[in-house]
XYZ file of C-alpha atoms in Angstrom:
717
model
C 26.533 -116.450 86.571
C 24.976 -115.771 90.276
C 23.221 -113.056 90.534
C 25.607 -112.311 93.997
C 28.199 -112.491 91.639
C 26.530 -109.136 89.114
C 25.941 -107.701 92.842
C 29.902 -108.238 93.166
C 30.131 -106.041 90.040
C 27.452 -103.263 89.642
C 29.292 -102.460 94.284
C 32.721 -102.327 92.088
C 31.403 -100.119 89.200
C 30.042 -97.488 92.278
C 33.811 -96.366 92.506
C 33.767 -95.699 89.966
C 31.052 -93.077 89.740
C 34.135 -90.842 91.560
C 36.878 -90.835 88.775
C 35.345 -89.773 85.836
C 38.734 -87.664 84.941
C 40.307 -91.019 85.453
C 41.828 -92.459 82.340
C 40.998 -95.693 81.429
C 43.800 -97.621 82.689
C 43.232 -95.494 85.153
C 39.489 -97.324 85.622
C 40.628 -100.743 85.399
C 43.128 -100.347 87.818
C 40.591 -99.819 90.235
C 38.937 -102.734 89.460
C 41.858 -105.141 89.737
C 42.404 -103.963 92.722
C 39.032 -104.006 94.001
C 38.774 -106.643 96.985
C 35.583 -107.592 96.009
C 37.418 -109.087 92.895
C 39.464 -111.862 93.910
C 41.459 -112.658 91.409
C 41.748 -109.240 89.815
C 40.051 -110.589 87.783
C 40.835 -114.487 86.590
C 38.356 -117.907 87.798
C 38.038 -118.374 91.111
C 36.228 -122.224 92.028
C 32.968 -121.382 90.658
C 32.724 -118.222 89.773
C 33.845 -115.662 86.969
C 34.722 -112.316 87.483
C 35.219 -109.813 85.085
C 37.899 -109.689 82.523
C 40.671 -107.154 82.751
C 39.187 -106.464 79.125
C 37.301 -104.169 80.045
C 37.857 -100.372 79.608
C 35.692 -98.800 80.599
C 32.839 -98.606 83.436
C 30.010 -97.753 79.943
C 31.527 -101.105 78.430
C 31.268 -102.864 82.519
C 27.640 -102.105 82.878
C 26.236 -103.342 79.682
C 28.384 -106.143 80.398
C 26.097 -106.411 84.623
C 22.913 -106.025 81.902
C 23.893 -110.323 79.892
C 24.389 -111.613 82.795
C 20.904 -110.615 83.926
C 19.177 -110.161 81.250
C 21.489 -112.635 79.213
C 20.689 -111.282 76.097
C 22.227 -113.421 73.387
C 22.299 -110.892 70.665
C 25.076 -108.380 73.076
C 24.883 -105.317 71.551
C 25.018 -103.995 75.179
C 28.729 -105.054 75.030
C 29.561 -102.139 73.006
C 29.740 -98.238 73.898
C 25.886 -97.022 74.001
C 28.278 -94.493 71.715
C 28.697 -96.840 68.655
C 25.706 -97.725 68.452
C 22.329 -97.494 65.556
C 19.831 -96.301 67.025
C 17.651 -94.953 69.524
C 17.691 -94.951 73.252
C 17.046 -98.220 75.358
C 15.705 -98.633 71.334
C 19.057 -100.591 69.806
C 17.903 -103.762 67.497
C 21.077 -106.486 66.246
C 19.730 -106.127 63.436
C 20.792 -102.185 63.489
C 24.131 -102.554 64.123
C 24.964 -103.676 59.731
C 23.292 -99.626 59.263
C 26.065 -97.777 60.928
C 28.225 -97.343 57.925
C 29.487 -93.839 56.022
C 28.178 -94.536 52.760
C 25.070 -95.184 53.959
C 24.706 -91.638 56.844
C 25.626 -90.025 53.416
C 23.105 -90.764 51.024
C 20.686 -90.261 53.726
C 21.494 -87.078 55.735
C 22.140 -85.751 52.264
C 18.420 -87.144 51.188
C 17.141 -85.297 53.753
C 19.300 -81.832 53.355
C 17.733 -82.071 49.363
C 15.197 -80.201 51.287
C 17.861 -76.957 53.083
C 18.943 -76.633 50.302
C 15.699 -76.422 48.643
C 14.667 -72.651 50.329
C 17.093 -69.709 48.739
C 15.603 -71.447 44.863
C 12.450 -72.321 45.412
C 12.709 -68.310 46.348
C 13.742 -67.902 44.062
C 10.802 -69.320 41.872
C 8.203 -66.901 43.845
C 10.401 -63.836 43.481
C 7.161 -62.394 41.315
C 4.345 -64.090 43.067
C 5.415 -62.648 46.816
C 6.331 -59.264 45.354
C 2.358 -58.684 44.085
C 0.450 -60.961 47.182
C 2.993 -58.493 49.829
C 2.953 -55.400 47.545
C 7.216 -55.180 48.091
C 10.423 -54.920 45.773
C 12.279 -56.068 44.817
C 14.786 -54.620 47.763
C 12.662 -56.685 50.165
C 12.864 -59.953 48.755
C 16.522 -59.300 48.739
C 16.064 -58.639 52.677
C 14.026 -61.862 52.532
C 16.532 -63.188 50.989
C 19.576 -61.918 52.787
C 16.924 -62.536 55.676
C 18.206 -66.393 55.364
C 21.969 -65.455 55.872
C 22.036 -63.618 58.298
C 20.892 -66.548 60.758
C 23.005 -68.684 58.870
C 25.826 -65.684 60.279
C 24.888 -65.717 63.954
C 25.418 -69.427 64.170
C 27.694 -71.151 61.940
C 30.867 -70.625 64.149
C 30.059 -71.366 66.959
C 27.678 -73.771 65.908
C 30.677 -75.921 63.460
C 33.187 -76.023 67.310
C 30.207 -77.599 69.841
C 28.982 -78.792 67.122
C 31.431 -81.779 67.096
C 31.415 -82.423 71.035
C 27.824 -82.815 70.243
C 26.014 -86.174 68.492
C 26.088 -85.838 65.729
C 23.695 -87.187 63.505
C 21.128 -86.041 66.154
C 22.675 -82.580 65.305
C 22.354 -82.337 62.058
C 18.854 -84.177 62.556
C 17.114 -82.071 64.972
C 18.735 -78.963 62.964
C 16.122 -80.669 59.738
C 12.924 -80.646 62.189
C 13.321 -76.738 62.773
C 14.609 -76.487 59.057
C 11.342 -77.899 58.577
C 9.055 -75.794 61.140
C 10.408 -72.949 59.532
C 9.342 -72.944 56.378
C 5.084 -74.491 57.072
C 5.497 -71.378 59.494
C 6.626 -69.539 55.812
C 3.542 -70.342 54.319
C 1.277 -68.624 57.096
C 1.779 -65.510 54.774
C -0.915 -66.739 53.265
C -2.779 -65.004 54.771
C -1.974 -61.899 54.417
C -4.673 -59.362 51.790
C -3.451 -60.606 48.060
C -2.593 -56.303 47.517
C -2.155 -57.072 44.094
C -5.621 -57.547 43.933
C -6.317 -54.243 46.002
C -4.369 -52.020 44.197
C -4.633 -53.041 39.932
C -7.814 -55.329 40.455
C -9.510 -52.904 42.998
C -12.158 -53.649 45.364
C -14.964 -52.674 42.856
C -16.142 -56.339 42.816
C -18.123 -58.640 45.023
C -17.889 -61.650 43.621
C -15.732 -64.126 45.088
C -14.052 -64.995 41.062
C -10.964 -63.808 41.086
C -11.019 -61.378 37.654
C -14.839 -60.760 36.860
C -16.329 -58.920 34.327
C -16.784 -55.824 36.728
C -13.384 -55.473 38.022
C -12.802 -54.240 34.797
C -14.877 -51.306 34.485
C -12.188 -49.216 35.876
C -9.918 -49.381 32.428
C -12.048 -49.596 30.328
C -12.681 -46.080 28.527
C -15.730 -44.023 30.077
C -17.053 -42.121 27.061
C -17.815 -38.582 27.063
C -20.827 -37.423 29.148
C -21.421 -34.582 26.681
C -22.168 -36.829 24.237
C -25.638 -38.910 23.373
C -26.060 -41.927 23.878
C -27.999 -42.425 20.706
C -26.381 -40.768 18.610
C -22.061 -42.230 18.601
C -21.348 -40.182 14.896
C -19.326 -38.003 16.324
C -17.439 -40.385 19.534
C -16.509 -42.790 16.373
C -15.588 -40.099 14.161
C -12.815 -38.576 16.695
C -12.188 -42.550 17.680
C -10.786 -43.029 14.380
C -8.531 -39.702 14.126
C -6.798 -41.147 17.239
C -6.711 -44.632 16.093
C -3.248 -44.390 14.563
C -1.063 -45.078 17.360
C 2.679 -44.077 17.430
C 5.998 -45.898 19.085
C 6.684 -44.920 22.521
C 10.547 -46.153 23.122
C 9.482 -45.024 26.761
C 6.702 -45.289 28.639
C 4.737 -43.447 31.139
C 6.537 -43.867 34.867
C 5.556 -43.413 37.678
C 8.190 -42.322 39.282
C 8.671 -43.470 43.677
C 8.442 -46.102 45.704
C 4.992 -45.170 46.907
C 4.904 -46.327 51.318
C 1.978 -47.841 52.461
C 3.859 -49.936 55.007
C 4.909 -53.267 55.383
C 2.134 -56.398 55.778
C 2.938 -58.460 59.224
C 3.315 -61.930 57.180
C 6.656 -59.767 55.197
C 8.299 -59.635 58.788
C 7.383 -63.270 60.324
C 8.597 -64.207 56.069
C 12.025 -62.663 57.428
C 11.800 -64.425 61.088
C 11.340 -68.003 59.586
C 13.738 -66.879 57.183
C 16.741 -66.319 60.138
C 15.139 -69.255 61.980
C 15.540 -71.096 58.694
C 19.249 -69.839 58.106
C 20.758 -70.871 61.571
C 19.914 -74.103 61.767
C 21.162 -75.593 58.677
C 24.542 -73.177 59.166
C 26.410 -75.877 61.089
C 25.358 -78.903 59.000
C 28.092 -79.330 56.449
C 30.995 -78.546 58.769
C 29.860 -81.081 61.361
C 28.470 -83.222 58.254
C 31.967 -82.691 56.781
C 33.586 -83.522 60.177
C 31.795 -86.136 61.169
C 32.725 -88.208 58.004
C 36.406 -86.975 58.569
C 36.277 -88.651 62.041
C 35.655 -91.763 61.432
C 36.115 -92.488 57.410
C 39.500 -95.545 57.106
C 41.317 -93.878 54.500
C 41.816 -89.993 53.788
C 41.534 -89.921 50.090
C 37.887 -91.455 50.643
C 36.630 -89.083 52.698
C 36.369 -86.893 48.759
C 34.149 -89.277 47.343
C 31.712 -90.143 50.490
C 31.096 -85.899 50.102
C 30.543 -86.176 46.206
C 28.040 -88.663 46.648
C 26.772 -86.955 49.781
C 26.570 -83.071 47.945
C 25.713 -84.931 44.456
C 22.199 -86.212 46.582
C 22.008 -82.159 47.792
C 22.564 -80.946 44.617
C 19.053 -81.333 43.802
C 17.205 -79.948 45.593
C 17.969 -76.822 43.980
C 15.967 -78.217 41.043
C 13.818 -79.562 42.666
C 12.289 -76.686 43.928
C 12.864 -74.889 41.043
C 10.194 -77.792 39.747
C 7.152 -77.078 42.166
C 7.970 -73.305 42.166
C 7.035 -74.685 38.069
C 3.827 -76.526 40.272
C 2.776 -74.161 42.935
C 2.887 -70.766 40.395
C 0.832 -72.475 37.911
C -2.243 -72.696 40.428
C -3.620 -69.527 41.769
C -2.730 -67.978 45.384
C -5.914 -69.480 47.129
C -5.611 -72.825 45.081
C -9.679 -71.500 43.137
C -10.288 -72.156 39.658
C -9.222 -69.143 37.443
C -9.333 -67.782 33.488
C -6.916 -65.115 33.893
C -4.069 -66.732 31.998
C -0.559 -65.599 33.915
C 1.154 -63.486 30.979
C -1.471 -61.466 33.554
C 0.257 -59.201 35.914
C -2.450 -60.474 38.126
C -1.864 -63.084 38.454
C -0.977 -64.232 42.017
C 0.175 -68.057 41.890
C 0.290 -70.104 45.341
C 3.596 -69.696 46.261
C 3.077 -70.440 49.458
C 2.348 -74.960 49.505
C 6.031 -75.696 48.178
C 6.712 -73.707 51.618
C 4.485 -75.844 53.332
C 5.505 -78.912 50.812
C 9.070 -78.374 51.664
C 8.421 -78.021 55.445
C 6.698 -80.947 55.877
C 9.630 -83.208 53.194
C 12.095 -82.933 55.446
C 10.966 -82.163 58.882
C 10.080 -86.478 57.563
C 13.717 -87.207 55.554
C 15.505 -86.059 58.607
C 14.314 -88.566 61.388
C 16.501 -91.212 60.065
C 19.631 -89.786 59.901
C 18.884 -89.353 64.347
C 19.024 -93.584 64.364
C 23.128 -92.703 63.568
C 25.600 -93.490 66.470
C 27.899 -90.696 67.750
C 31.342 -92.587 66.483
C 31.549 -95.953 64.328
C 33.574 -97.862 65.410
C 35.996 -98.893 62.625
C 37.160 -95.263 61.978
C 40.527 -94.262 61.798
C 39.977 -90.832 64.685
C 38.577 -92.699 67.096
C 40.370 -92.354 70.184
C 40.120 -88.337 69.060
C 35.730 -88.263 68.915
C 35.726 -90.619 71.795
C 37.113 -88.230 74.256
C 35.213 -85.870 72.459
C 32.674 -87.849 73.787
C 33.875 -88.435 76.936
C 33.851 -84.155 77.125
C 30.580 -83.595 76.213
C 29.664 -86.382 78.891
C 30.515 -84.998 81.918
C 29.021 -84.886 84.537
C 26.215 -82.021 85.641
C 28.670 -80.509 88.539
C 31.415 -80.176 85.391
C 29.621 -78.921 82.551
C 30.130 -75.364 83.263
C 34.052 -76.196 83.238
C 33.886 -78.179 79.675
C 32.034 -75.628 78.000
C 34.806 -73.128 79.314
C 37.267 -75.948 77.794
C 35.839 -75.602 74.877
C 34.965 -72.380 74.343
C 39.018 -71.229 75.725
C 39.944 -73.648 72.936
C 38.661 -71.664 70.592
C 40.642 -68.050 70.142
C 44.047 -70.735 70.145
C 42.711 -72.493 66.274
C 41.071 -69.400 65.049
C 44.972 -68.425 65.445
C 45.906 -71.408 64.354
C 44.014 -71.485 61.042
C 43.908 -68.055 59.980
C 47.860 -67.902 60.126
C 47.495 -70.512 57.578
C 47.562 -67.768 53.516
C 46.374 -70.557 51.178
C 43.307 -70.613 54.372
C 43.076 -66.586 53.913
C 43.352 -66.856 49.912
C 40.560 -69.635 49.987
C 38.283 -67.586 51.738
C 38.262 -64.606 49.779
C 37.796 -65.902 47.253
C 34.894 -68.329 47.951
C 34.051 -64.806 49.334
C 33.553 -63.450 45.880
C 32.324 -66.135 44.293
C 29.783 -66.221 47.061
C 28.282 -62.983 45.790
C 27.923 -63.874 42.370
C 26.098 -67.160 43.631
C 23.965 -65.120 45.881
C 22.886 -62.031 43.652
C 22.824 -64.722 41.206
C 20.486 -67.247 41.646
C 18.306 -65.105 44.150
C 17.256 -62.945 41.193
C 18.389 -64.630 37.599
C 14.386 -66.262 37.634
C 12.954 -62.921 37.998
C 15.502 -61.846 34.699
C 14.831 -64.824 33.403
C 11.102 -63.322 33.179
C 12.217 -59.617 32.387
C 14.039 -60.306 29.511
C 11.973 -63.200 27.741
C 8.755 -62.070 27.993
C 7.775 -65.709 30.173
C 6.162 -66.305 33.263
C 7.738 -67.719 36.227
C 6.781 -71.625 35.880
C 7.863 -71.659 32.367
C 11.060 -71.189 33.502
C 11.387 -71.812 36.105
C 10.258 -76.280 33.846
C 12.646 -74.518 31.571
C 15.981 -74.462 34.377
C 14.970 -77.639 36.762
C 14.537 -79.851 33.983
C 18.080 -79.394 33.017
C 19.649 -77.827 35.451
C 19.160 -81.466 37.719
C 21.639 -83.305 35.765
C 24.221 -80.808 35.355
C 24.245 -79.950 39.422
C 24.995 -83.023 39.732
C 26.687 -84.124 37.414
C 28.582 -81.878 37.507
C 29.110 -82.192 41.344
C 29.844 -85.839 41.397
C 32.235 -85.820 38.816
C 34.213 -82.569 40.458
C 34.460 -85.406 43.522
C 35.655 -88.133 41.194
C 38.464 -86.878 40.116
C 39.340 -85.317 43.445
C 39.848 -88.727 44.423
C 40.888 -90.852 41.110
C 43.311 -88.069 40.270
C 44.405 -87.867 44.288
C 44.699 -84.093 43.981
C 46.140 -82.235 47.248
C 45.926 -78.900 47.824
C 48.370 -78.110 44.257
C 45.859 -79.414 42.580
C 42.517 -78.542 43.833
C 43.492 -74.924 43.052
C 45.183 -74.691 39.891
C 40.863 -76.530 39.717
C 39.913 -73.931 41.163
C 41.263 -71.257 39.495
C 41.055 -72.980 35.831
C 37.651 -72.956 36.993
C 36.791 -69.046 37.743
C 38.410 -68.057 34.192
C 36.457 -70.763 32.391
C 32.985 -69.057 33.914
C 33.988 -65.574 33.644
C 34.814 -66.096 29.728
C 31.889 -67.347 28.240
C 29.421 -65.802 31.030
C 30.459 -62.473 27.782
C 27.677 -63.817 25.821
C 25.348 -62.753 28.303
C 25.954 -60.054 26.469
C 24.858 -61.056 23.160
C 21.786 -63.667 24.377
C 19.049 -59.854 25.934
C 16.525 -58.629 24.464
C 15.340 -55.461 23.535
C 13.220 -52.980 25.105
C 9.351 -53.017 25.364
C 7.873 -49.944 22.883
C 4.062 -48.679 23.509
C 1.777 -46.947 22.095
C 1.627 -43.606 22.973
C -2.367 -42.813 22.764
C -2.179 -39.712 25.260
C -5.332 -38.709 22.888
C -7.477 -41.585 24.406
C -6.169 -40.550 27.744
C -8.296 -36.975 27.438
C -10.810 -38.035 26.293
C -11.589 -41.458 27.652
C -11.063 -39.719 31.119
C -8.466 -42.896 32.096
C -7.074 -43.445 35.267
C -2.747 -43.097 35.897
C -3.318 -45.359 38.298
C -5.282 -48.162 36.267
C -2.500 -49.810 34.675
C -2.702 -53.269 32.767
C -0.496 -53.575 30.297
C -2.479 -54.770 27.312
C -0.696 -56.448 24.180
C -3.791 -55.830 20.535
C -4.259 -57.377 17.231
C -1.460 -55.320 15.746
C 0.381 -56.493 17.735
C 0.724 -52.992 19.830
C 1.415 -52.854 23.478
C -0.543 -49.770 25.318
C -0.721 -49.484 28.798
C -4.020 -48.845 29.421
C -7.586 -51.034 28.187
C -8.221 -47.539 28.284
C -5.146 -45.829 26.697
C -6.609 -48.488 23.695
C -9.417 -46.889 23.392
C -12.181 -50.718 24.296
C -15.623 -50.200 25.821
C -15.678 -53.294 26.666
C -13.793 -56.443 28.805
C -13.794 -59.791 29.851
C -11.498 -61.493 32.238
C -8.666 -61.914 29.932
C -10.131 -60.429 27.054
C -11.164 -56.620 26.176
C -12.873 -55.242 23.187
C -14.101 -52.440 21.007
C -11.320 -50.667 20.975
C -10.618 -47.500 19.014
C -7.506 -47.282 18.397
C -6.762 -50.584 16.710
C -7.602 -50.564 13.592
C -6.393 -54.771 12.391
C -7.770 -57.459 13.312
C -10.707 -57.811 15.522
C -10.189 -54.651 17.085
C -9.191 -56.347 20.149
C -6.286 -56.849 23.574
C -5.944 -59.206 25.561
C -3.396 -58.560 29.126
C 0.051 -58.728 29.047
C 3.342 -58.284 26.627
C 3.328 -58.893 23.362
C 5.551 -61.524 21.550
C 8.268 -59.348 20.002
C 9.916 -62.671 18.640
C 13.373 -62.550 20.909
C 15.119 -65.955 19.555
C 17.919 -65.722 22.512
C 15.763 -67.666 25.254
C 16.779 -71.108 24.552
C 20.619 -70.188 23.900
C 20.783 -68.407 27.185
C 19.735 -71.197 28.522
C 21.638 -73.499 26.850
C 24.449 -70.885 28.564
C 23.580 -71.023 31.846
C 23.798 -74.786 32.215
C 26.981 -75.481 30.938
C 27.636 -73.246 33.302
C 25.869 -74.735 35.940
C 28.153 -77.722 35.032
C 31.228 -76.154 35.058
C 30.794 -73.564 38.996
C 29.671 -77.068 40.140
C 33.284 -79.801 39.244
C 34.648 -76.310 41.378
C 32.417 -77.171 44.579
C 34.749 -80.535 45.920
C 38.389 -79.256 44.133
C 37.441 -75.954 46.458
C 35.895 -77.270 50.067
C 39.187 -79.790 50.202
C 41.358 -77.272 49.154
C 39.937 -75.370 52.989
C 40.183 -78.940 54.600
C 43.694 -79.747 53.627
C 44.990 -76.528 53.818
C 44.287 -76.149 58.274
C 44.821 -79.362 60.596
C 42.998 -81.977 61.078
C 41.339 -80.457 64.537
C 40.439 -76.935 63.178
C 38.607 -78.826 60.212
C 35.623 -78.294 61.650
C 35.727 -74.528 62.923
C 37.466 -73.890 59.374
C 34.800 -74.703 57.324
C 32.421 -73.286 60.022
C 33.991 -69.901 59.788
C 34.776 -69.366 56.503
C 30.894 -69.419 56.149
C 31.195 -67.087 58.471
C 33.065 -64.682 56.898
C 31.005 -65.360 53.312
C 27.833 -65.394 54.705
C 28.372 -62.081 56.231
C 30.422 -59.826 53.167
C 29.300 -62.785 50.093
C 25.769 -64.016 50.520
C 24.901 -61.531 52.598
C 24.230 -57.589 51.432
C 24.351 -59.550 47.648
C 21.029 -59.800 47.577
C 19.317 -56.594 48.738
C 23.054 -54.529 46.908
C 21.237 -56.174 43.809
C 18.503 -55.747 43.985
C 18.762 -51.958 44.454
C 20.145 -52.848 41.254
C 17.190 -54.426 39.807
C 14.870 -51.732 41.193
C 16.863 -48.827 39.523
C 15.879 -50.226 36.398
C 12.168 -50.434 36.804
C 10.173 -47.405 34.289
C 6.658 -48.518 35.522
C 5.918 -48.947 39.057
C 2.240 -50.246 40.808
C -0.187 -47.403 42.262
C -0.355 -47.596 45.116
C 2.159 -49.967 46.012
C 6.674 -51.394 46.021
C 7.084 -53.526 42.805
C 7.901 -52.801 39.952
C 5.542 -54.125 36.537
C 8.138 -53.333 33.832
C 11.367 -53.145 33.459
C 13.820 -51.917 31.270
C 15.190 -54.910 29.569
C 18.965 -53.070 28.734
C 19.565 -51.918 31.645
C 18.354 -54.442 33.612
C 21.262 -56.819 31.935
C 24.071 -54.416 31.469
C 23.931 -53.797 35.029
C 23.087 -57.506 36.683
C 25.531 -58.880 34.477
C 28.158 -55.932 34.651
C 28.337 -56.627 38.331
C 28.914 -60.340 38.370
C 31.048 -59.598 36.175
C 33.013 -57.469 37.622
C 33.425 -59.010 40.982
C 35.137 -62.239 38.542
C 37.911 -60.791 37.855
C 38.854 -59.257 41.402
C 38.484 -63.701 41.760
C 40.372 -64.491 39.435
C 43.156 -62.218 40.740
C 43.447 -63.826 43.820
C 43.083 -66.744 42.389
C 46.413 -66.390 41.189
C 48.213 -64.912 43.262
C 47.172 -68.537 45.402
C 47.897 -70.407 42.552
C 51.673 -68.605 42.998
C 51.795 -68.995 46.408
C 50.926 -72.643 46.582
C 53.295 -73.892 42.928
C 56.043 -71.075 43.824
C 55.890 -72.200 47.438
C 55.131 -75.648 46.853
C 53.447 -75.317 48.959
C 50.482 -78.988 49.070
C 51.622 -81.481 46.764
C 49.436 -83.408 44.280
C 49.359 -86.522 46.026
C 47.543 -87.541 49.211
C 49.909 -90.086 51.009
C 49.667 -91.317 54.780
C 53.622 -90.263 55.137
C 52.316 -86.173 53.855
C 49.871 -86.275 55.723
C 51.839 -87.360 58.947
C 54.524 -84.535 58.275
C 51.322 -82.116 58.042
C 50.761 -83.220 61.114
C 54.050 -82.455 62.481
C 54.354 -79.320 60.650
C 50.637 -77.640 61.925
C 51.923 -78.883 65.857
């Protein structure tokens, strides 16, 4: 084609710059009526003109580029919205990668790291509390800050996001999330308050736990006893060396308020920012799949595939937490035992690793096109893309149109009783999950006297299979059985009843309270400081609140010796609680893994029940609105309220700091588990009403068919 012909086409396209609001048919008519195009889209002798099949300005402009450059790949003949790549970099080989299964897997990998934050925080709660001097209520505030950010952005992000380039929006959100996690790692720069409050600052050594730092815990021999004659002291020690058990140790009541460090507020803000940018990811991801999938029944399978990938996040976070918990906070070698209450793991390292991994894995998501050409809703997606690409002068008008549709969409979804009941049930379930997952590791550490590393490894290895298989199997069952709204609701109520019944075993799988030796005589004679609390276990398998109360006069980092109150063995004591031989740890972990499997099987049925209960055009907003209320009334208050419940079971507070040294195990078990069970009962009652609604009133169907979908769309209008 001659360059002059290309110039004719270019001049014709200039007429379309003033016709942005016209339909594609009108645009074609304008081209065909152009005087510069004789023959109106057909051949004249020696010349070739733009054919009538051109339907948009963007395609016509790309055709001009093909004329001038002679590109053999002809990828420019497609709309930029359907090209895989970034900017001008859209190679022909990359277009083969623009498919939904690959998108579901790649974003699932990126989503792994966006699902690690809560689990990583939960695995590091003990170290964070000791490092920053926080109570469980304070760490609950950090967990809730993530939900506050989620709450702020989820509704508006879910509604406006569908008019944007969804893959790029998801990619940028993941990058910002990774930066927020990396910023949380800056809390490492704060002073280690466990070292200041418990170990003191009377050492000039840079190595943690040196011998000089143990002096404050040792028994001080009275000055009026000559050092050369210890007969009277030894006689006294023999008289008081037989301890009696005290079921309730001396308690430092109240939470001393020495102020919260800057690191606490930094982590609070970073968690809120991370919650904002990840809030709309699932609604937009689901909307992108629903708009581009050919067969509606396959959307459950694709969601299940991606969700199965994402659920690897919590196990990975736990295993990562196990590794970082095994390292001392400054990454230097330390002989200190992890059972020692002074131990602070390198919690900050996990947040740094997660942040970098999230940024790297989010970059490929940016290359996917705005829309896929083979989707079943391409016309609607194209119209939304056209709305988002208005000229600059019409952006305000387009934004008003988008926001004006928001109240109407909300009114439509809140007129659905099935959606309302699913929302209530989801909110109750969200409260249980947020409260349990946020402090489950702390509960296991306290109940069974385990280190954070032991708990993280046990949970991470076991549930990495139960989470993945449960979620994937739930998606397969929905697809194979072709469960509609009714089938998904019945599956959800059966899941809730099973969970409540099996969770009753938790009350049996628990350990008794810790008993301490009552050595008040040593406290008086040894001049033991009430604020120098360092729980130790003697060779006689008795617990002491400090080496001083055990009458120990010598000590090193991991061993205190010459303890007059300990007559068995070598008169030695070691930091940490004695092993009480509680046999229920393995039973508890096994039961928890099975419950996790059942719970994950309900993810896809619950998700599909929500999106099938509303208009197809309202699905993204319905998911976002549901997430908003579940966060506001469920996941947001749960960590703070459960944290207060846990703090109410504390027996010994750290002197001068706000974290707990010892909990009442029985009270912890009854209050923590009892709260979850009470909410579960209410959830089951709501689900039973929902079953009656969809079965007795015959709302929904058991099989997804094209005719039923069309009928539902007509009824929803």
